[in-house]
GROMACS .gro file of C-alpha atoms in nm:
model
  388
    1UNK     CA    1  -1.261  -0.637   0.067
    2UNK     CA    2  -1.003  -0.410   0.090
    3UNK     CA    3  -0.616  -0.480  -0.106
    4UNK     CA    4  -0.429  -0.698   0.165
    5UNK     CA    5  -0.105  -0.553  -0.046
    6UNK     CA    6  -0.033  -0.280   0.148
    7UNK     CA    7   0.083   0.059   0.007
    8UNK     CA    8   1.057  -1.691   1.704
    9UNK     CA    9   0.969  -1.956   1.801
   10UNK     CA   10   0.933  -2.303   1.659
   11UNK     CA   11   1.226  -2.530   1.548
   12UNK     CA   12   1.156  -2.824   1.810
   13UNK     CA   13   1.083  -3.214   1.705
   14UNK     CA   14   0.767  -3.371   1.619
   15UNK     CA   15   0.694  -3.685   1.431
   16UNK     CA   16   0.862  -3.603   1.092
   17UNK     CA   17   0.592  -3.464   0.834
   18UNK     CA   18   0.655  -3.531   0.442
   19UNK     CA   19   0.868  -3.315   0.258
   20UNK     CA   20   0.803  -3.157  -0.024
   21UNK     CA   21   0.855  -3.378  -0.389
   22UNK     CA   22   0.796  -3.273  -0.708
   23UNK     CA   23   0.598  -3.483  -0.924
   24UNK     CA   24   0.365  -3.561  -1.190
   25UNK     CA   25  -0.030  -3.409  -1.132
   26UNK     CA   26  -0.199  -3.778  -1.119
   27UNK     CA   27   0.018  -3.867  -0.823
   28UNK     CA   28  -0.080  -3.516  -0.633
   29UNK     CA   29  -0.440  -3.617  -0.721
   30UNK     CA   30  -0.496  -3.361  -0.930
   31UNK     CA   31  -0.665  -3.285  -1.306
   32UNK     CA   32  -0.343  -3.302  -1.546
   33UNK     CA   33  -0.511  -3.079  -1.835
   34UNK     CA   34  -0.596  -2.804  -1.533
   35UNK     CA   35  -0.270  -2.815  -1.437
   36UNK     CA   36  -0.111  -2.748  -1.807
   37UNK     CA   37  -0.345  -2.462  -1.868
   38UNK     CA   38  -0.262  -2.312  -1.550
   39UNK     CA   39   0.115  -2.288  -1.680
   40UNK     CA   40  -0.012  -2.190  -2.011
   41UNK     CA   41  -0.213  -1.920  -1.802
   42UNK     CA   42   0.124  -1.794  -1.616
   43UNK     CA   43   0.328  -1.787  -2.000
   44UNK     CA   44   0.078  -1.570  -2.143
   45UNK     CA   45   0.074  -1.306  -1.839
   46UNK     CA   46   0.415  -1.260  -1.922
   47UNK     CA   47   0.395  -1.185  -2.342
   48UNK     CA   48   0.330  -0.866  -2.543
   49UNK     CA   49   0.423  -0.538  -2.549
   50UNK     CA   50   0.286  -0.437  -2.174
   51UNK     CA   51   0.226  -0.770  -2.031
   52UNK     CA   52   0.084  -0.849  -1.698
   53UNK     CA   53   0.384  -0.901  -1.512
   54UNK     CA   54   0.753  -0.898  -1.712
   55UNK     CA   55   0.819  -1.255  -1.563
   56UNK     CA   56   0.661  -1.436  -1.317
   57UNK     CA   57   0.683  -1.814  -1.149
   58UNK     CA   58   0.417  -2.059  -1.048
   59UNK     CA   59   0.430  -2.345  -0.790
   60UNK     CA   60   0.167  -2.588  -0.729
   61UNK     CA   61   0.047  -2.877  -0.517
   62UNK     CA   62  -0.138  -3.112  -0.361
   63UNK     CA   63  -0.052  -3.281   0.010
   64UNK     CA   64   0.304  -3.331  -0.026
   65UNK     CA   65   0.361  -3.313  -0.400
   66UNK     CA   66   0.441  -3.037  -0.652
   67UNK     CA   67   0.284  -3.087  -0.935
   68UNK     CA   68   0.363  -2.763  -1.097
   69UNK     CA   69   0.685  -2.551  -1.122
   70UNK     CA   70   0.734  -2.302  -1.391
   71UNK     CA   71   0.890  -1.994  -1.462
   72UNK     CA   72   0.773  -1.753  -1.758
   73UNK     CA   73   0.925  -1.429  -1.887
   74UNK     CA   74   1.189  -1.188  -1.785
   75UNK     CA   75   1.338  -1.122  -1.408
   76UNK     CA   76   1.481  -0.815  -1.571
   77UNK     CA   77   1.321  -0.687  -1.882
   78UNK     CA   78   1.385  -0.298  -1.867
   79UNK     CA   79   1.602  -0.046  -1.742
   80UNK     CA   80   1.410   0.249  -1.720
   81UNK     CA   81   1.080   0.343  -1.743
   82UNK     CA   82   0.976   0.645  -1.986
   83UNK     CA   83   0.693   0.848  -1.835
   84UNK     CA   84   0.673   1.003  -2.194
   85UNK     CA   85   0.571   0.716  -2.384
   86UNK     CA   86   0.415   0.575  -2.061
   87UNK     CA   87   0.638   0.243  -2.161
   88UNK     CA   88   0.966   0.059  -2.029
   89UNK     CA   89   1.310   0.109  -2.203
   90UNK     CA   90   1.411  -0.256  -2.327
   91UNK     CA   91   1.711  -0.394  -2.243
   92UNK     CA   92   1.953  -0.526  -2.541
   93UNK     CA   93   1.854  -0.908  -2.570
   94UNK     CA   94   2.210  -1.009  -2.399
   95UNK     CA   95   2.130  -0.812  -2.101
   96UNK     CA   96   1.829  -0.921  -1.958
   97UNK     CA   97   1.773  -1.193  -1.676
   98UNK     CA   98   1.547  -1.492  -1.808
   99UNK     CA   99   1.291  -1.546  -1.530
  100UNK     CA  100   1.395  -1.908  -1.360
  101UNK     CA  101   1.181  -2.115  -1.052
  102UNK     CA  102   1.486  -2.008  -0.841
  103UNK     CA  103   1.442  -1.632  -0.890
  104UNK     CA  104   1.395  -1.446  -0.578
  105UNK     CA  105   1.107  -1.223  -0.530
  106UNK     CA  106   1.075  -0.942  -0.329
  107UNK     CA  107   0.767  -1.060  -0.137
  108UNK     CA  108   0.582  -0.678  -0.067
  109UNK     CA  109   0.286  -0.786   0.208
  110UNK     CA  110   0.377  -1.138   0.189
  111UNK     CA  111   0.582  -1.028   0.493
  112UNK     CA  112   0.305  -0.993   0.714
  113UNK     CA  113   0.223  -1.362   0.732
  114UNK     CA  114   0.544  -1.424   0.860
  115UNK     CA  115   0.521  -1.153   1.135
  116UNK     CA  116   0.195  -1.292   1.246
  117UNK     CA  117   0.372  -1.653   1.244
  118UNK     CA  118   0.629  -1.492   1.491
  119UNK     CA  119   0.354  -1.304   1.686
  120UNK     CA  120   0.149  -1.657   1.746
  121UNK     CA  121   0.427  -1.815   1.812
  122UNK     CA  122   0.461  -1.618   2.084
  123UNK     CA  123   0.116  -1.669   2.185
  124UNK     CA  124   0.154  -2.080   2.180
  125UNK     CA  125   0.459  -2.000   2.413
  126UNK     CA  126   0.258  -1.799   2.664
  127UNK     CA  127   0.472  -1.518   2.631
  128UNK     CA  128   0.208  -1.316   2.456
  129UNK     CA  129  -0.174  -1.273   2.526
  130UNK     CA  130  -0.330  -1.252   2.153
  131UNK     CA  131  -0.629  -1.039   2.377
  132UNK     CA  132  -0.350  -0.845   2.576
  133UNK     CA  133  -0.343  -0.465   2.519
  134UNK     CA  134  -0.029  -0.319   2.335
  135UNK     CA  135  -0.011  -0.066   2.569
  136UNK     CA  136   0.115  -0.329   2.833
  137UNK     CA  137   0.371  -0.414   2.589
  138UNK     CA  138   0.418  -0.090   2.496
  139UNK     CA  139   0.358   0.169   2.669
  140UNK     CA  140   0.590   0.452   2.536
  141UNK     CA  141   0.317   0.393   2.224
  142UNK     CA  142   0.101   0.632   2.320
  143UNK     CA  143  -0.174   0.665   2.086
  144UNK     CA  144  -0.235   0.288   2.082
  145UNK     CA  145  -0.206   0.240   2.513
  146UNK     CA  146  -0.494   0.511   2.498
  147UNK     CA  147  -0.707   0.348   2.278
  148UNK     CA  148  -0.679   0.020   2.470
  149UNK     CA  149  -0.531  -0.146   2.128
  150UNK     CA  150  -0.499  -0.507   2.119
  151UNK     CA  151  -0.261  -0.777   1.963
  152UNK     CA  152  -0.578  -0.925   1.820
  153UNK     CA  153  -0.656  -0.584   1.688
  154UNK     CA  154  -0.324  -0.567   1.498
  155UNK     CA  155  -0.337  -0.921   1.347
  156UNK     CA  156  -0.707  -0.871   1.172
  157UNK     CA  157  -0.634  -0.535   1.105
  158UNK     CA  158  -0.902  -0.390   1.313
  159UNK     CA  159  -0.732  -0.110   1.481
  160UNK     CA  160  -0.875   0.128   1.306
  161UNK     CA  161  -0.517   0.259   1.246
  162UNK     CA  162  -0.485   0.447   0.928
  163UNK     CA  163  -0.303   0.230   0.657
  164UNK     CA  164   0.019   0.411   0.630
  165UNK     CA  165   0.248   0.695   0.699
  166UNK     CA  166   0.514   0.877   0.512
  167UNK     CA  167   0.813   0.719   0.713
  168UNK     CA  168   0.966   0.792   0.410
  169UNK     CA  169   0.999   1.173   0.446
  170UNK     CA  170   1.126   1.173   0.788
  171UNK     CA  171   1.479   1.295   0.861
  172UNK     CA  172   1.612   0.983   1.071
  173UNK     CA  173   1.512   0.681   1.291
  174UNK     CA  174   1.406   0.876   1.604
  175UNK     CA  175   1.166   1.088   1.401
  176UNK     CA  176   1.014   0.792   1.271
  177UNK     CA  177   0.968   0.632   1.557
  178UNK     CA  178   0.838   0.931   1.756
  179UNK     CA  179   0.532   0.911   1.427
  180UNK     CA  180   0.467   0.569   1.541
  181UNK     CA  181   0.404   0.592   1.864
  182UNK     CA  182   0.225   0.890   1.798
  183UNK     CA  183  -0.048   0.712   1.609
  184UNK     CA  184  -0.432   0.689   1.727
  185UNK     CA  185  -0.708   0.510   1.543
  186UNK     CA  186  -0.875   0.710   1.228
  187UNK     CA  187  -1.164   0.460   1.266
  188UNK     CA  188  -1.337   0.271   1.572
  189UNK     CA  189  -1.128  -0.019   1.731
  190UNK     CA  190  -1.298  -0.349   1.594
  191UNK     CA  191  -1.334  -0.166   1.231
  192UNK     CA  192  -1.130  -0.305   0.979
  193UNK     CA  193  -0.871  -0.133   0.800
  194UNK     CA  194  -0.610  -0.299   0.623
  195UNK     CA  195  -0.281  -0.134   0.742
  196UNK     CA  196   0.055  -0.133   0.755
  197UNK     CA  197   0.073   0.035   1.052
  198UNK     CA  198  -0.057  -0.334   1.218
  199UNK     CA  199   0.240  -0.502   1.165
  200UNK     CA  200   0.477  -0.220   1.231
  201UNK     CA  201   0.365  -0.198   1.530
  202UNK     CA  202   0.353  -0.605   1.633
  203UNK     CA  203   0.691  -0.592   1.469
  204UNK     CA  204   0.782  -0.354   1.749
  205UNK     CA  205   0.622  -0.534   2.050
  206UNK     CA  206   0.801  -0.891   1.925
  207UNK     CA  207   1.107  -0.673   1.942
  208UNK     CA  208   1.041  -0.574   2.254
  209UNK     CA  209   0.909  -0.896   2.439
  210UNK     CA  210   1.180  -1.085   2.287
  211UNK     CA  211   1.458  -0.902   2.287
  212UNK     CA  212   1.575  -0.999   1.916
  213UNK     CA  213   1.511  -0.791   1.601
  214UNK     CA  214   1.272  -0.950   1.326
  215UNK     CA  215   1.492  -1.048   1.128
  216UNK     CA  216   1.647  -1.281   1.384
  217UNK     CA  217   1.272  -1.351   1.497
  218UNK     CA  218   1.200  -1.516   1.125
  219UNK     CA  219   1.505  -1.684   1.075
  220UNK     CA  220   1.553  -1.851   1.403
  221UNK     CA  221   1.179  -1.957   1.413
  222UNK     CA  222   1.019  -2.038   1.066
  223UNK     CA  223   1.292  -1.985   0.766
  224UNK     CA  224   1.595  -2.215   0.919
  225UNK     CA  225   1.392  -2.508   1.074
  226UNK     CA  226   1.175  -2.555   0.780
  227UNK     CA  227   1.481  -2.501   0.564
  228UNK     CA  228   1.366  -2.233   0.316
  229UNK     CA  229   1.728  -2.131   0.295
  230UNK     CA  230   1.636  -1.837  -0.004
  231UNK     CA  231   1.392  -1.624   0.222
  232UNK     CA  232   1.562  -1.347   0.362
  233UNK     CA  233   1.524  -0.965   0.401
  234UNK     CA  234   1.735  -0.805   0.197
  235UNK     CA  235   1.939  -0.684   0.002
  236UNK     CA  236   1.919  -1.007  -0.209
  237UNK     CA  237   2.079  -0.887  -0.537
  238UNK     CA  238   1.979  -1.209  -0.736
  239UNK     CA  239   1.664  -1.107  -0.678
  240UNK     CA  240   1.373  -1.014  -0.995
  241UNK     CA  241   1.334  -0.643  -1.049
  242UNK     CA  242   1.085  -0.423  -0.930
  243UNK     CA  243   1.041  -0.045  -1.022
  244UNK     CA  244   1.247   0.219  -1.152
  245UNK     CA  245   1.152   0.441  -0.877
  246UNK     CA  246   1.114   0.787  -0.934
  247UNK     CA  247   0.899   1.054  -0.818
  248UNK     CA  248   0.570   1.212  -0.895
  249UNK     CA  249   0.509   0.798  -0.860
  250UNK     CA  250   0.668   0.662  -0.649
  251UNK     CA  251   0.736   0.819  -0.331
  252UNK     CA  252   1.138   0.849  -0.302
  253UNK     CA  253   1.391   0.875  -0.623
  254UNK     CA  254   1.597   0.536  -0.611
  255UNK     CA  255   1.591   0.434  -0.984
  256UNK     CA  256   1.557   0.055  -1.083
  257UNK     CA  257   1.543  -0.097  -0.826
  258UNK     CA  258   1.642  -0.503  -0.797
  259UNK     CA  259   1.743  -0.699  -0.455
  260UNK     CA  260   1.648  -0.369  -0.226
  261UNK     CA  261   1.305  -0.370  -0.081
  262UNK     CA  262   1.062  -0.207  -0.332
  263UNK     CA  263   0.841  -0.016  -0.062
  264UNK     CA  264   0.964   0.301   0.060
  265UNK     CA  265   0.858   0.269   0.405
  266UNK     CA  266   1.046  -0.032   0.451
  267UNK     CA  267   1.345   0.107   0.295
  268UNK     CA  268   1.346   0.390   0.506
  269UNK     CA  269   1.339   0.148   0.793
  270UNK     CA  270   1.666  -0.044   0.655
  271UNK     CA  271   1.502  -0.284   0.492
  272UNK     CA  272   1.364  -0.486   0.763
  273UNK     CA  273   0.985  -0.450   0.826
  274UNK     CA  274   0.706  -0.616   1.004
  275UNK     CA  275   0.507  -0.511   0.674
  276UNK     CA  276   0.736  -0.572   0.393
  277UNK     CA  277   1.099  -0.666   0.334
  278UNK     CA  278   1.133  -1.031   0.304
  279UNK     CA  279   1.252  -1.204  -0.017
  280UNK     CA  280   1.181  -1.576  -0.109
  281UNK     CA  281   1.113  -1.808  -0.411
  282UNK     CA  282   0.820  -2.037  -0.484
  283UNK     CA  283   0.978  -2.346  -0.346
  284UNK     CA  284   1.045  -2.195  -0.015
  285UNK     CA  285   0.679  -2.025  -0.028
  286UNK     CA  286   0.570  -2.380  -0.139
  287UNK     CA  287   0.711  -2.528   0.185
  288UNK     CA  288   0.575  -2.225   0.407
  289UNK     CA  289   0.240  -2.331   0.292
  290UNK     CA  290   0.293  -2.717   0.306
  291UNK     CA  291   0.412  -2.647   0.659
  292UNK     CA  292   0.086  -2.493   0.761
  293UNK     CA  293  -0.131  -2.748   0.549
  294UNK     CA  294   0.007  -3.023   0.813
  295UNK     CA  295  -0.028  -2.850   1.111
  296UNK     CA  296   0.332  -2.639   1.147
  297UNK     CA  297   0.531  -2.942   1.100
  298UNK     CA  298   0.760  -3.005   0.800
  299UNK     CA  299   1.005  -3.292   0.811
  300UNK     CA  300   1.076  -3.328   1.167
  301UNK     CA  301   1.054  -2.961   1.232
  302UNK     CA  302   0.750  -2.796   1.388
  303UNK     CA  303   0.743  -2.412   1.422
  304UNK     CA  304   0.343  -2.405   1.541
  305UNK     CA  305   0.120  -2.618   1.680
  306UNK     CA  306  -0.189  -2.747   1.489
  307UNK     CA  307  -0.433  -2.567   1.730
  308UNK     CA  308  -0.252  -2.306   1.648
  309UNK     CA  309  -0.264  -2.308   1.288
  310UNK     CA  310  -0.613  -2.339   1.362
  311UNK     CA  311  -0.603  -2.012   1.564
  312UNK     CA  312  -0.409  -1.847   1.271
  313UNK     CA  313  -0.632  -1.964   0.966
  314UNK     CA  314  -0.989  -1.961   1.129
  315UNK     CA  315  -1.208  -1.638   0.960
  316UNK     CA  316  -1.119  -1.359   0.993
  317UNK     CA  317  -0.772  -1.451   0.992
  318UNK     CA  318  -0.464  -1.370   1.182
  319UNK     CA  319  -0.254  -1.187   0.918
  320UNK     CA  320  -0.411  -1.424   0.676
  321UNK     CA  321  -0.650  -1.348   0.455
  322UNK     CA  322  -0.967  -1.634   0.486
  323UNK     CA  323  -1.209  -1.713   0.167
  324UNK     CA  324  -1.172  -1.383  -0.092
  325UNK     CA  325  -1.244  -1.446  -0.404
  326UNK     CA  326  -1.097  -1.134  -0.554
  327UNK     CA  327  -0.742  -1.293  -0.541
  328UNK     CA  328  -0.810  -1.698  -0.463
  329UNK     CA  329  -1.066  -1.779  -0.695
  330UNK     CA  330  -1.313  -2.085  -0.668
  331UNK     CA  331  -1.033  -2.214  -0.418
  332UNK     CA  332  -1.240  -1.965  -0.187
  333UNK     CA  333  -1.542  -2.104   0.036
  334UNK     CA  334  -1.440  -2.326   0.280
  335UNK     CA  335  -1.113  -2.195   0.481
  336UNK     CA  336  -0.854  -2.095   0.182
  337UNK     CA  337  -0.616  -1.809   0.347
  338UNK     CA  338  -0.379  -1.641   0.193
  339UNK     CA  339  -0.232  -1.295   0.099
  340UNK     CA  340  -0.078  -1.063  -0.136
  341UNK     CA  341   0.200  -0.845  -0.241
  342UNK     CA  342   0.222  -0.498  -0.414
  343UNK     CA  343   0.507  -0.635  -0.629
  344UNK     CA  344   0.286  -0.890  -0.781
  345UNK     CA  345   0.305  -1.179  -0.504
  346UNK     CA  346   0.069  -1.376  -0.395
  347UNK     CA  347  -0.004  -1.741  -0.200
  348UNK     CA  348  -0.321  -1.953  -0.119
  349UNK     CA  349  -0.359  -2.234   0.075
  350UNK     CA  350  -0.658  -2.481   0.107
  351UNK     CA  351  -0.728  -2.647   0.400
  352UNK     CA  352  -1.005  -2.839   0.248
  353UNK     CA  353  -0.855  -2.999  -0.063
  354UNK     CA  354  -0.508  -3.026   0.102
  355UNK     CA  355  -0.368  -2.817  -0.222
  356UNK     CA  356  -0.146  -2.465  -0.263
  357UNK     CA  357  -0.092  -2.211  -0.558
  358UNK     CA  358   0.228  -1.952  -0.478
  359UNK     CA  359   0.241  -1.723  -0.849
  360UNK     CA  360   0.510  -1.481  -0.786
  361UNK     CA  361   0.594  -1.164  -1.086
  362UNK     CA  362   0.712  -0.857  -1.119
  363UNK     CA  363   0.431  -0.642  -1.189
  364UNK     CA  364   0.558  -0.334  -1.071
  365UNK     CA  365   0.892  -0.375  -1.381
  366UNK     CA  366   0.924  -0.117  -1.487
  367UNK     CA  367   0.662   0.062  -1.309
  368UNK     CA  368   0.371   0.045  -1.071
  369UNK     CA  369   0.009   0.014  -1.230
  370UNK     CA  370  -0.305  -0.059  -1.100
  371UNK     CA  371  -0.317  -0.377  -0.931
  372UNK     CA  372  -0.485  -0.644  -1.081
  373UNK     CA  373  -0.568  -0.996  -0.937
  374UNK     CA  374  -0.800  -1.132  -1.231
  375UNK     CA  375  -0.455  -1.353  -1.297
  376UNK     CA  376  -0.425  -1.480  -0.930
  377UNK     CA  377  -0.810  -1.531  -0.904
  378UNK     CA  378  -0.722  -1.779  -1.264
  379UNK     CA  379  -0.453  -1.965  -1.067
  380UNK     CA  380  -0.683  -2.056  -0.757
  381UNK     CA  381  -1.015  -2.164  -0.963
  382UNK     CA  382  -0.762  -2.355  -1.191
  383UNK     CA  383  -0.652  -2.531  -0.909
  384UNK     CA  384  -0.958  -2.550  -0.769
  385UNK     CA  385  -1.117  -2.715  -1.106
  386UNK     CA  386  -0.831  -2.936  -1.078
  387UNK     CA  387  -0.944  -3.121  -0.749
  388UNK     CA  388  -1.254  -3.181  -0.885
   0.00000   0.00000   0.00000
């Protein structure tokens, strides 16, 4: 399958839900010598001389309990990059930023789940018809109207859109916006093709329909009632670093970059994108996936219905990603969705064992590479080996 990492509502009462608690494996009902080579796992991704990732953090669970929370390696390692020596410039020991489980990530495509969260909350509301055309929404779109588009289209990528433009390179807002709504499929409706252009463009319509901006959208109805008080779009300057962004490879000359949004199109945007943008930390990303495990509810908040989790989670996925292997290991198979991030992000959650693995790093400090999921694949068979 293709790389899902990319190039309102909710908030009323239900019968309270357990919170989160962190505690030992045995009382999450899962393997404790799994569990301890799955940190071991994370610490080594994070050694050597070009390591996996410069830092990165690892939460784990099962129902209601954490039974792993660790933190390995560097938030901020380097200050430059070198494109001579193909290497990062080291910071002085003093001056680097020890990884913690409270750093904040820049998420990368992690956003997207929270769009389509928004966009189906919407659709338990009534407010939006997941089958509706985006044309009716949005008419002044013009490509998509004329290729009868749908929401459903734009949540399981199957628009046929291409995957991304160079929003980047335009000279303001309006010219970016007149490239949007420019757009027509590259490929047949009902083929997929991952794309950021999907959630762009639902980004747009939930403007739109609702009258708020994103931002508001995913604060409002899934970060504030469930309490995940460190997700955010940025800037968050706490935040780990990402890339000291320079041309030929990266798209736009911003230099190291740490609490801005790493992707250029997003950026360009101000920072708030239906694609990318968010920050967060494992705990929150821990309760985002908790929340969904039970339904939507999380304490006595409830931001979805469980038929609607349903409707979210059930293959092919509504801005999840259902059963790949490539990134979720042997937790794959029976329903585990999840996603992941350019930066080095990444979540699973299984409805089937009632468990969750968020790994969060910074594989793009100092510089992008070729992505590489082999570690994330590690951390869902570990925790899948630890069920059994």
């Amino acid at each position: 399958m293709p790389s899902l990492e990319g190039h309102g509502g909710g908030g009323s009462r239900a019968l309270s839900a357990p919170r989160l608690r962190v505690d030992t494996p045995e009382r999450a009902g899962l393997d404790p010598e799994e569990m301890r080579l799955l940190v071991l796992d994370v610490m080594d991704l994070t050694v050597g001389d070009r390591p996996w990732a410069a830092g990165a953090v690892v939460v784990a669970g099962r129902g209601p309990v954490i039974a792993v929370q660790e933190a390995a390696g560097w938030a901020v390692r380097y200050g430059a990059y070198d494109p001579e020596r193909d290497a990062g410039v080291e910071l002085a020991p003093q001056d680097r930023v020890p990884m913690t489980v409270d750093t904040p990530f820049d998420l990368a495509s992690l956003t997207k789940l929270f769009t389509s969260v928004a966009a189906v909350q919407q659709i338990e509301r009534g407010t939006l018809g997941i089958d509706a055309r985006v044309g009716a929404y949005l008419p002044d779109f013009r490509g998509a109207a004329a290729h009868g588009l749908t929401v459903r289209h734009l949540l399981t990528h199957t628009s046929g859109l291409r995957p991304e433009l160079p929003l980047y390179a335009c000279a303001d807002d309006a010219e970016r916006l007149e490239l949007l709504r420019a757009q027509t499929p590259v490929a047949e409706p009902g083929t997929y093709v991952y794309s950021d252009l999907n959630m762009l463009l639902l980004q747009h319509l939930l403007e739109r329909l609702t009258g708020r901006s994103l931002d508001v959208l995913v604060h409002e109805g899934i970060t504030r009632p469930l309490g995940m008080t460190s997700t955010r779009f940025g800037p968050c300057p706490g935040a780990a670093a990402t890339e000291d962004q320079r041309r030929p490879w990266a798209k736009a000359d911003r230099g190291m970059l740490r609490g801005e949004v790493h992707d250029e199109n997003a950026w360009a945007l101000g920072g708030v994108a239906g694609h990318a943008g968010l920050f967060s930390t494992g705990r929150d990303l821990a309760v985002f996936c908790r929340t969904l495990l039970a339904g939507g509810s999380y304490g006595p908040a409830r931001i979805l219905g469980p038929d609607f989790v349903e409707l979210l989670l059930t293959p092919p996925g509504l801005g999840f990603a259902v059963d790949q292997p490539w990134f979720m290991g042997e937790l794959a198979g029976e329903g585990a969705a999840g996603h992941t991030g350019f930066t080095g992000t990444s979540l699973v959650l299984d409805p089937a064992t009632d468990t969750f693995v968020v790994l969060l790093a910074n594989t793009v400090h100092p510089v992008r590479r070729t992505p590489d999921s082999a570690p994330r694949a590690l951390a869902g068979t570990r925790l899948a080996m630890g069920v059994r």
